[in-house]
């Protein structure tokens, strides 16, 4: 099934969902934001031109524009683009539009210092579309520009969704192969990857691997424990997460992973 046939299901899913508050609703969700933002800022130079694809209501994009960067934000869901427009009225260095990660033809090749693909990879269900979204993201990045791709871990579909929603049996028997790899099932809305499978998608691209980050760590699994931590312990836990989030042994916990690479030619 191509994204076109599936587009309405994704748009309806997000239109009914409060994406605007997802990253701030509790500490576990906020870990994803804080970690991703740290890596975005690590690779940004003053005056950088940034494109975010799948920007939703602009949680990252509008914050980056307020820091002074020149930001363009694209999202598939019209309701979210309207919210971004409302929230960014006073920002002259911010623009946003409805658009699809599979077709960024409104942008020329080599246009942006940083391209953030933070959402579309969650909803692509065949190899052709996955490769196309990656190709388009890299195409619009400048040479030496940094591209970041968020993706969902095949491992934590069971430890978060399965456990919390009593779907372990259903996941194991209907949605997974013998290695626990989540199958591409568009009706399930979310696509997931093992780290090694995601990395393989870049084998033939003109990029150099930088790192792969565990964005929310064990946060989604231990949400209630983390929420109840005294402030001092939460700060220490967060600092430990930042220190260890590039380690391979931390990646399996994480619900959201972040692949970072540089365009080389
Ligand atoms: C989970 S939200 C992530 C939003 C935000 N970037 C973040 O990281 O919190 C995924 C977003 O990607 C958008 N999206 C899904 N498929 C897309 C596509 N093919 N092109 C552009 N946006 C897409 C959805 O509308 C939604 O707003």
mmCIF file of C-alpha atoms and ligand atoms in Angstrom:
data_model
loop_
_atom_site.group_PDB
_atom_site.id
_atom_site.type_symbol
_atom_site.label_atom_id
_atom_site.label_comp_id
_atom_site.label_asym_id
_atom_site.label_seq_id
_atom_site.Cartn_x
_atom_site.Cartn_y
_atom_site.Cartn_z
ATOM 1 C CA UNK A 1 0.000 0.000 0.000
ATOM 2 C CA UNK A 2 1.463 3.402 -0.900
ATOM 3 C CA UNK A 3 1.270 6.441 1.328
ATOM 4 C CA UNK A 4 -1.250 8.044 -1.027
ATOM 5 C CA UNK A 5 -3.842 5.350 -0.309
ATOM 6 C CA UNK A 6 -2.997 5.564 3.354
ATOM 7 C CA UNK A 7 -2.637 9.335 3.695
ATOM 8 C CA UNK A 8 -6.168 9.964 4.965
ATOM 9 C CA UNK A 9 -5.789 7.428 7.782
ATOM 10 C CA UNK A 10 -2.615 9.198 8.982
ATOM 11 C CA UNK A 11 -4.150 12.670 8.688
ATOM 12 C CA UNK A 12 -7.320 11.563 10.535
ATOM 13 C CA UNK A 13 -5.223 9.923 13.252
ATOM 14 C CA UNK A 14 -3.305 13.155 13.894
ATOM 15 C CA UNK A 15 -6.298 15.461 13.463
ATOM 16 C CA UNK A 16 -7.932 13.636 16.408
ATOM 17 C CA UNK A 17 -4.731 13.587 18.508
ATOM 18 C CA UNK A 18 -3.283 16.290 20.753
ATOM 19 C CA UNK A 19 0.234 16.308 19.264
ATOM 20 C CA UNK A 20 0.750 19.871 20.511
ATOM 21 C CA UNK A 21 1.165 18.738 24.116
ATOM 22 C CA UNK A 22 2.719 15.283 23.541
ATOM 23 C CA UNK A 23 6.310 16.333 24.239
ATOM 24 C CA UNK A 24 5.506 18.306 27.380
ATOM 25 C CA UNK A 25 2.816 16.191 29.017
ATOM 26 C CA UNK A 26 5.149 14.360 31.411
ATOM 27 C CA UNK A 27 8.865 13.835 32.094
ATOM 28 C CA UNK A 28 9.145 10.662 30.030
ATOM 29 C CA UNK A 29 7.757 12.412 26.938
ATOM 30 C CA UNK A 30 9.830 15.496 27.626
ATOM 31 C CA UNK A 31 13.034 13.392 27.608
ATOM 32 C CA UNK A 32 12.497 12.854 23.869
ATOM 33 C CA UNK A 33 12.222 16.607 23.277
ATOM 34 C CA UNK A 34 15.186 17.563 25.452
ATOM 35 C CA UNK A 35 17.435 14.895 23.918
ATOM 36 C CA UNK A 36 16.486 15.668 20.323
ATOM 37 C CA UNK A 37 16.897 19.405 20.924
ATOM 38 C CA UNK A 38 20.381 18.862 22.422
ATOM 39 C CA UNK A 39 21.498 17.065 19.257
ATOM 40 C CA UNK A 40 19.870 19.615 16.963
ATOM 41 C CA UNK A 41 21.698 22.426 18.764
ATOM 42 C CA UNK A 42 24.978 20.491 18.813
ATOM 43 C CA UNK A 43 25.123 20.587 15.000
ATOM 44 C CA UNK A 44 23.713 24.065 14.333
ATOM 45 C CA UNK A 45 25.778 27.061 13.294
ATOM 46 C CA UNK A 46 24.566 30.669 13.744
ATOM 47 C CA UNK A 47 22.273 31.758 10.906
ATOM 48 C CA UNK A 48 21.573 28.176 9.819
ATOM 49 C CA UNK A 49 18.663 27.430 7.485
ATOM 50 C CA UNK A 50 16.568 24.573 8.845
ATOM 51 C CA UNK A 51 13.798 22.469 7.310
ATOM 52 C CA UNK A 52 11.606 20.296 9.520
ATOM 53 C CA UNK A 53 9.481 17.674 7.749
ATOM 54 C CA UNK A 54 6.632 16.304 9.868
ATOM 55 C CA UNK A 55 6.808 19.347 12.134
ATOM 56 C CA UNK A 56 3.291 18.844 13.561
ATOM 57 C CA UNK A 57 2.361 21.961 15.576
ATOM 58 C CA UNK A 58 5.930 23.269 15.560
ATOM 59 C CA UNK A 59 7.245 22.183 18.975
ATOM 60 C CA UNK A 60 10.814 22.051 17.568
ATOM 61 C CA UNK A 61 10.491 24.397 14.599
ATOM 62 C CA UNK A 62 8.968 27.345 16.407
ATOM 63 C CA UNK A 63 11.438 27.003 19.319
ATOM 64 C CA UNK A 64 14.301 27.031 16.786
ATOM 65 C CA UNK A 65 12.867 30.080 14.998
ATOM 66 C CA UNK A 66 12.614 31.872 18.347
ATOM 67 C CA UNK A 67 16.350 31.162 18.807
ATOM 68 C CA UNK A 68 16.924 33.096 15.568
ATOM 69 C CA UNK A 69 17.359 30.338 12.979
ATOM 70 C CA UNK A 70 15.689 30.570 9.583
ATOM 71 C CA UNK A 71 13.096 27.786 9.778
ATOM 72 C CA UNK A 72 10.754 26.184 7.261
ATOM 73 C CA UNK A 73 8.273 23.608 8.562
ATOM 74 C CA UNK A 74 6.213 21.113 6.560
ATOM 75 C CA UNK A 75 3.491 18.730 7.740
ATOM 76 C CA UNK A 76 0.962 16.423 6.132
ATOM 77 C CA UNK A 77 -1.859 17.303 8.564
ATOM 78 C CA UNK A 78 -3.580 20.602 7.582
ATOM 79 C CA UNK A 79 -4.926 21.191 11.120
ATOM 80 C CA UNK A 80 -1.372 21.197 12.504
ATOM 81 C CA UNK A 81 -0.152 23.637 9.858
ATOM 82 C CA UNK A 82 -2.997 25.997 10.828
ATOM 83 C CA UNK A 83 -1.896 25.752 14.491
ATOM 84 C CA UNK A 84 1.722 26.476 13.473
ATOM 85 C CA UNK A 85 0.580 29.516 11.490
ATOM 86 C CA UNK A 86 -1.340 30.851 14.494
ATOM 87 C CA UNK A 87 1.561 30.251 16.888
ATOM 88 C CA UNK A 88 4.167 31.864 14.635
ATOM 89 C CA UNK A 89 2.370 35.057 13.510
ATOM 90 C CA UNK A 90 5.043 37.348 14.936
ATOM 91 C CA UNK A 91 8.017 35.369 13.611
ATOM 92 C CA UNK A 92 9.514 36.757 10.389
ATOM 93 C CA UNK A 93 12.113 33.952 10.121
ATOM 94 C CA UNK A 94 9.524 31.144 10.078
ATOM 95 C CA UNK A 95 7.336 29.724 7.340
ATOM 96 C CA UNK A 96 5.195 26.617 7.204
ATOM 97 C CA UNK A 97 3.100 24.705 4.721
ATOM 98 C CA UNK A 98 1.223 21.476 4.123
ATOM 99 C CA UNK A 99 3.507 18.981 2.384
ATOM 100 C CA UNK A 100 4.507 15.372 2.058
ATOM 101 C CA UNK A 101 7.948 13.961 2.916
ATOM 102 C CA UNK A 102 7.751 11.879 -0.260
ATOM 103 C CA UNK A 103 7.631 14.952 -2.484
ATOM 104 C CA UNK A 104 9.627 18.006 -1.458
ATOM 105 C CA UNK A 105 9.733 19.381 -5.004
ATOM 106 C CA UNK A 106 8.826 22.841 -3.658
ATOM 107 C CA UNK A 107 12.441 22.992 -2.410
ATOM 108 C CA UNK A 108 15.570 23.075 -4.576
ATOM 109 C CA UNK A 109 18.463 20.651 -4.124
ATOM 110 C CA UNK A 110 21.100 21.706 -1.551
ATOM 111 C CA UNK A 111 18.913 24.310 0.200
ATOM 112 C CA UNK A 112 19.187 23.707 3.969
ATOM 113 C CA UNK A 113 22.013 23.460 6.521
ATOM 114 C CA UNK A 114 19.936 21.045 8.569
ATOM 115 C CA UNK A 115 16.985 18.862 7.572
ATOM 116 C CA UNK A 116 14.916 17.293 10.347
ATOM 117 C CA UNK A 117 12.710 14.361 9.391
ATOM 118 C CA UNK A 118 10.996 13.883 12.757
ATOM 119 C CA UNK A 119 7.805 11.927 12.161
ATOM 120 C CA UNK A 120 7.242 10.777 8.572
ATOM 121 C CA UNK A 121 9.346 7.594 8.988
ATOM 122 C CA UNK A 122 6.781 6.441 11.599
ATOM 123 C CA UNK A 123 4.164 6.101 8.882
ATOM 124 C CA UNK A 124 5.826 4.628 5.789
ATOM 125 C CA UNK A 125 5.011 1.020 5.059
ATOM 126 C CA UNK A 126 7.032 -0.100 2.087
ATOM 127 C CA UNK A 127 10.674 0.022 1.079
ATOM 128 C CA UNK A 128 10.057 2.308 -1.889
ATOM 129 C CA UNK A 129 8.383 5.022 0.248
ATOM 130 C CA UNK A 130 10.981 4.723 3.024
ATOM 131 C CA UNK A 131 13.797 5.170 0.499
ATOM 132 C CA UNK A 132 11.968 8.021 -1.218
ATOM 133 C CA UNK A 133 11.501 9.980 2.047
ATOM 134 C CA UNK A 134 15.184 9.514 2.892
ATOM 135 C CA UNK A 135 16.252 10.515 -0.632
ATOM 136 C CA UNK A 136 14.140 13.689 -0.585
ATOM 137 C CA UNK A 137 15.404 14.679 2.884
ATOM 138 C CA UNK A 138 19.025 14.315 1.772
ATOM 139 C CA UNK A 139 18.418 15.994 -1.592
ATOM 140 C CA UNK A 140 17.297 19.287 -0.040
ATOM 141 C CA UNK A 141 20.194 19.365 2.470
ATOM 142 C CA UNK A 142 23.291 21.365 1.512
ATOM 143 C CA UNK A 143 26.598 19.551 1.058
ATOM 144 C CA UNK A 144 27.987 18.999 4.598
ATOM 145 C CA UNK A 145 24.486 19.649 5.921
ATOM 146 C CA UNK A 146 23.192 17.483 8.754
ATOM 147 C CA UNK A 147 20.105 15.275 8.374
ATOM 148 C CA UNK A 148 18.271 13.782 11.353
ATOM 149 C CA UNK A 149 15.673 11.044 11.122
ATOM 150 C CA UNK A 150 13.401 10.025 13.991
ATOM 151 C CA UNK A 151 12.125 6.444 13.929
ATOM 152 C CA UNK A 152 10.286 4.072 16.209
ATOM 153 C CA UNK A 153 12.046 1.051 17.651
ATOM 154 C CA UNK A 154 10.767 -2.405 16.814
ATOM 155 C CA UNK A 155 11.892 -3.500 20.285
ATOM 156 C CA UNK A 156 9.718 -1.132 22.324
ATOM 157 C CA UNK A 157 6.450 -1.769 20.482
ATOM 158 C CA UNK A 158 6.171 -4.740 22.867
ATOM 159 C CA UNK A 159 7.546 -3.094 26.033
ATOM 160 C CA UNK A 160 5.381 0.009 25.713
ATOM 161 C CA UNK A 161 2.311 -0.567 23.532
ATOM 162 C CA UNK A 162 2.075 -4.322 24.165
ATOM 163 C CA UNK A 163 2.382 -4.105 27.954
ATOM 164 C CA UNK A 164 0.309 -0.964 28.470
ATOM 165 C CA UNK A 165 -2.551 -1.945 26.182
ATOM 166 C CA UNK A 166 -2.574 -5.720 26.826
ATOM 167 C CA UNK A 167 -1.639 -6.368 23.207
ATOM 168 C CA UNK A 168 1.361 -8.662 23.785
ATOM 169 C CA UNK A 169 -0.375 -11.745 22.371
ATOM 170 C CA UNK A 170 -1.794 -9.867 19.402
ATOM 171 C CA UNK A 171 1.587 -8.276 18.609
ATOM 172 C CA UNK A 172 3.501 -11.528 18.856
ATOM 173 C CA UNK A 173 1.083 -13.627 16.824
ATOM 174 C CA UNK A 174 -0.076 -11.101 14.227
ATOM 175 C CA UNK A 175 2.484 -8.320 13.830
ATOM 176 C CA UNK A 176 5.947 -9.814 14.365
ATOM 177 C CA UNK A 177 8.320 -12.191 12.647
ATOM 178 C CA UNK A 178 10.373 -14.847 14.433
ATOM 179 C CA UNK A 179 13.025 -12.273 15.433
ATOM 180 C CA UNK A 180 10.431 -9.904 16.942
ATOM 181 C CA UNK A 181 10.687 -7.563 13.962
ATOM 182 C CA UNK A 182 7.460 -5.556 13.540
ATOM 183 C CA UNK A 183 5.869 -6.105 10.127
ATOM 184 C CA UNK A 184 4.755 -3.258 7.858
ATOM 185 C CA UNK A 185 0.989 -3.157 8.467
ATOM 186 C CA UNK A 186 -0.461 0.222 7.376
ATOM 187 C CA UNK A 187 -3.687 -0.318 9.340
ATOM 188 C CA UNK A 188 -1.597 -0.297 12.539
ATOM 189 C CA UNK A 189 -0.640 3.354 11.710
ATOM 190 C CA UNK A 190 2.924 3.047 13.066
ATOM 191 C CA UNK A 191 5.910 1.460 11.341
ATOM 192 C CA UNK A 192 8.904 0.385 13.430
ATOM 193 C CA UNK A 193 12.526 -0.586 12.780
ATOM 194 C CA UNK A 194 15.373 -2.448 14.394
ATOM 195 C CA UNK A 195 18.449 -0.192 14.523
ATOM 196 C CA UNK A 196 20.387 -2.354 12.053
ATOM 197 C CA UNK A 197 17.494 -2.317 9.554
ATOM 198 C CA UNK A 198 17.206 1.473 9.723
ATOM 199 C CA UNK A 199 20.951 1.910 9.181
ATOM 200 C CA UNK A 200 20.794 -0.326 6.093
ATOM 201 C CA UNK A 201 18.420 2.151 4.414
ATOM 202 C CA UNK A 202 21.374 4.563 4.147
ATOM 203 C CA UNK A 203 23.842 2.142 2.576
ATOM 204 C CA UNK A 204 23.560 3.646 -0.908
ATOM 205 C CA UNK A 205 23.014 7.291 0.045
ATOM 206 C CA UNK A 206 25.506 10.146 -0.220
ATOM 207 C CA UNK A 207 25.739 10.492 3.554
ATOM 208 C CA UNK A 208 28.225 9.735 6.304
ATOM 209 C CA UNK A 209 26.905 8.205 9.507
ATOM 210 C CA UNK A 210 27.380 10.372 12.622
ATOM 211 C CA UNK A 211 25.447 8.630 15.382
ATOM 212 C CA UNK A 212 22.253 6.910 16.451
ATOM 213 C CA UNK A 213 20.627 8.231 19.609
ATOM 214 C CA UNK A 214 18.162 6.785 22.091
ATOM 215 C CA UNK A 215 15.843 9.809 22.297
ATOM 216 C CA UNK A 216 13.541 8.875 25.180
ATOM 217 C CA UNK A 217 15.641 6.078 26.718
ATOM 218 C CA UNK A 218 13.786 3.913 29.179
ATOM 219 C CA UNK A 219 11.342 6.776 29.819
ATOM 220 C CA UNK A 220 8.330 5.239 28.019
ATOM 221 C CA UNK A 221 8.750 1.925 29.889
ATOM 222 C CA UNK A 222 9.180 3.423 33.386
ATOM 223 C CA UNK A 223 7.016 6.521 32.927
ATOM 224 C CA UNK A 224 5.326 6.452 36.373
ATOM 225 C CA UNK A 225 8.594 5.861 38.294
ATOM 226 C CA UNK A 226 10.294 8.747 36.504
ATOM 227 C CA UNK A 227 7.329 11.044 37.086
ATOM 228 C CA UNK A 228 7.474 10.394 40.839
ATOM 229 C CA UNK A 229 11.210 11.058 41.232
ATOM 230 C CA UNK A 230 12.221 14.002 43.429
ATOM 231 C CA UNK A 231 13.573 16.865 41.306
ATOM 232 C CA UNK A 232 17.227 16.275 42.254
ATOM 233 C CA UNK A 233 17.038 12.589 41.282
ATOM 234 C CA UNK A 234 15.193 13.384 38.072
ATOM 235 C CA UNK A 235 17.931 15.850 37.093
ATOM 236 C CA UNK A 236 20.577 13.183 37.823
ATOM 237 C CA UNK A 237 18.612 10.539 35.881
ATOM 238 C CA UNK A 238 18.299 12.924 32.938
ATOM 239 C CA UNK A 239 22.025 13.697 33.019
ATOM 240 C CA UNK A 240 22.788 9.947 33.038
ATOM 241 C CA UNK A 241 20.458 9.522 30.047
ATOM 242 C CA UNK A 242 22.271 12.292 28.123
ATOM 243 C CA UNK A 243 25.649 10.692 28.896
ATOM 244 C CA UNK A 244 24.585 7.220 27.766
ATOM 245 C CA UNK A 245 22.026 7.805 25.001
ATOM 246 C CA UNK A 246 24.434 7.002 22.140
ATOM 247 C CA UNK A 247 25.385 3.649 23.666
ATOM 248 C CA UNK A 248 24.168 0.581 21.815
ATOM 249 C CA UNK A 249 22.957 -1.021 25.033
ATOM 250 C CA UNK A 250 20.597 1.929 25.693
ATOM 251 C CA UNK A 251 18.980 1.897 22.264
ATOM 252 C CA UNK A 252 16.777 -1.145 22.810
ATOM 253 C CA UNK A 253 14.815 0.594 25.580
ATOM 254 C CA UNK A 254 14.003 3.672 23.615
ATOM 255 C CA UNK A 255 10.674 4.169 21.887
ATOM 256 C CA UNK A 256 12.023 6.952 19.655
ATOM 257 C CA UNK A 257 15.436 6.708 18.024
ATOM 258 C CA UNK A 258 17.312 9.429 16.171
ATOM 259 C CA UNK A 259 19.617 8.649 13.230
ATOM 260 C CA UNK A 260 22.041 11.480 12.433
ATOM 261 C CA UNK A 261 24.157 11.733 9.283
ATOM 262 C CA UNK A 262 25.983 14.284 7.159
ATOM 263 C CA UNK A 263 25.488 14.805 3.414
ATOM 264 C CA UNK A 264 28.855 14.269 1.781
ATOM 265 C CA UNK A 265 28.445 15.272 -1.881
HETATM 266 C C1 LIG B 1 4.474 11.933 15.928
HETATM 267 S S1 LIG B 1 4.307 13.418 15.027
HETATM 268 C C2 LIG B 1 5.913 14.124 15.289
HETATM 269 C C3 LIG B 1 5.890 15.588 15.324
HETATM 270 C C4 LIG B 1 7.177 16.304 15.726
HETATM 271 N N1 LIG B 1 8.102 16.387 14.616
HETATM 272 C C5 LIG B 1 7.823 15.626 16.904
HETATM 273 O O1 LIG B 1 8.869 15.033 16.736
HETATM 274 O O2 LIG B 1 7.254 15.696 17.975
HETATM 275 C C6 LIG B 1 4.425 12.933 13.327
HETATM 276 C C7 LIG B 1 4.048 14.054 12.381
HETATM 277 O O3 LIG B 1 4.450 13.676 11.058
HETATM 278 C C8 LIG B 1 3.440 14.074 10.148
HETATM 279 N N2 LIG B 1 3.582 13.212 8.962
HETATM 280 C C9 LIG B 1 3.316 11.891 8.849
HETATM 281 N N3 LIG B 1 3.619 11.463 7.614
HETATM 282 C C10 LIG B 1 4.097 12.537 6.929
HETATM 283 C C11 LIG B 1 4.577 12.745 5.610
HETATM 284 N N4 LIG B 1 4.615 11.751 4.719
HETATM 285 N N5 LIG B 1 4.991 13.975 5.257
HETATM 286 C C12 LIG B 1 4.943 15.009 6.138
HETATM 287 N N6 LIG B 1 4.485 14.877 7.403
HETATM 288 C C13 LIG B 1 4.079 13.654 7.803
HETATM 289 C C14 LIG B 1 2.149 13.901 10.914
HETATM 290 O O4 LIG B 1 1.112 14.708 10.377
HETATM 291 C C15 LIG B 1 2.557 14.338 12.318
HETATM 292 O O5 LIG B 1 2.345 15.700 12.510
#
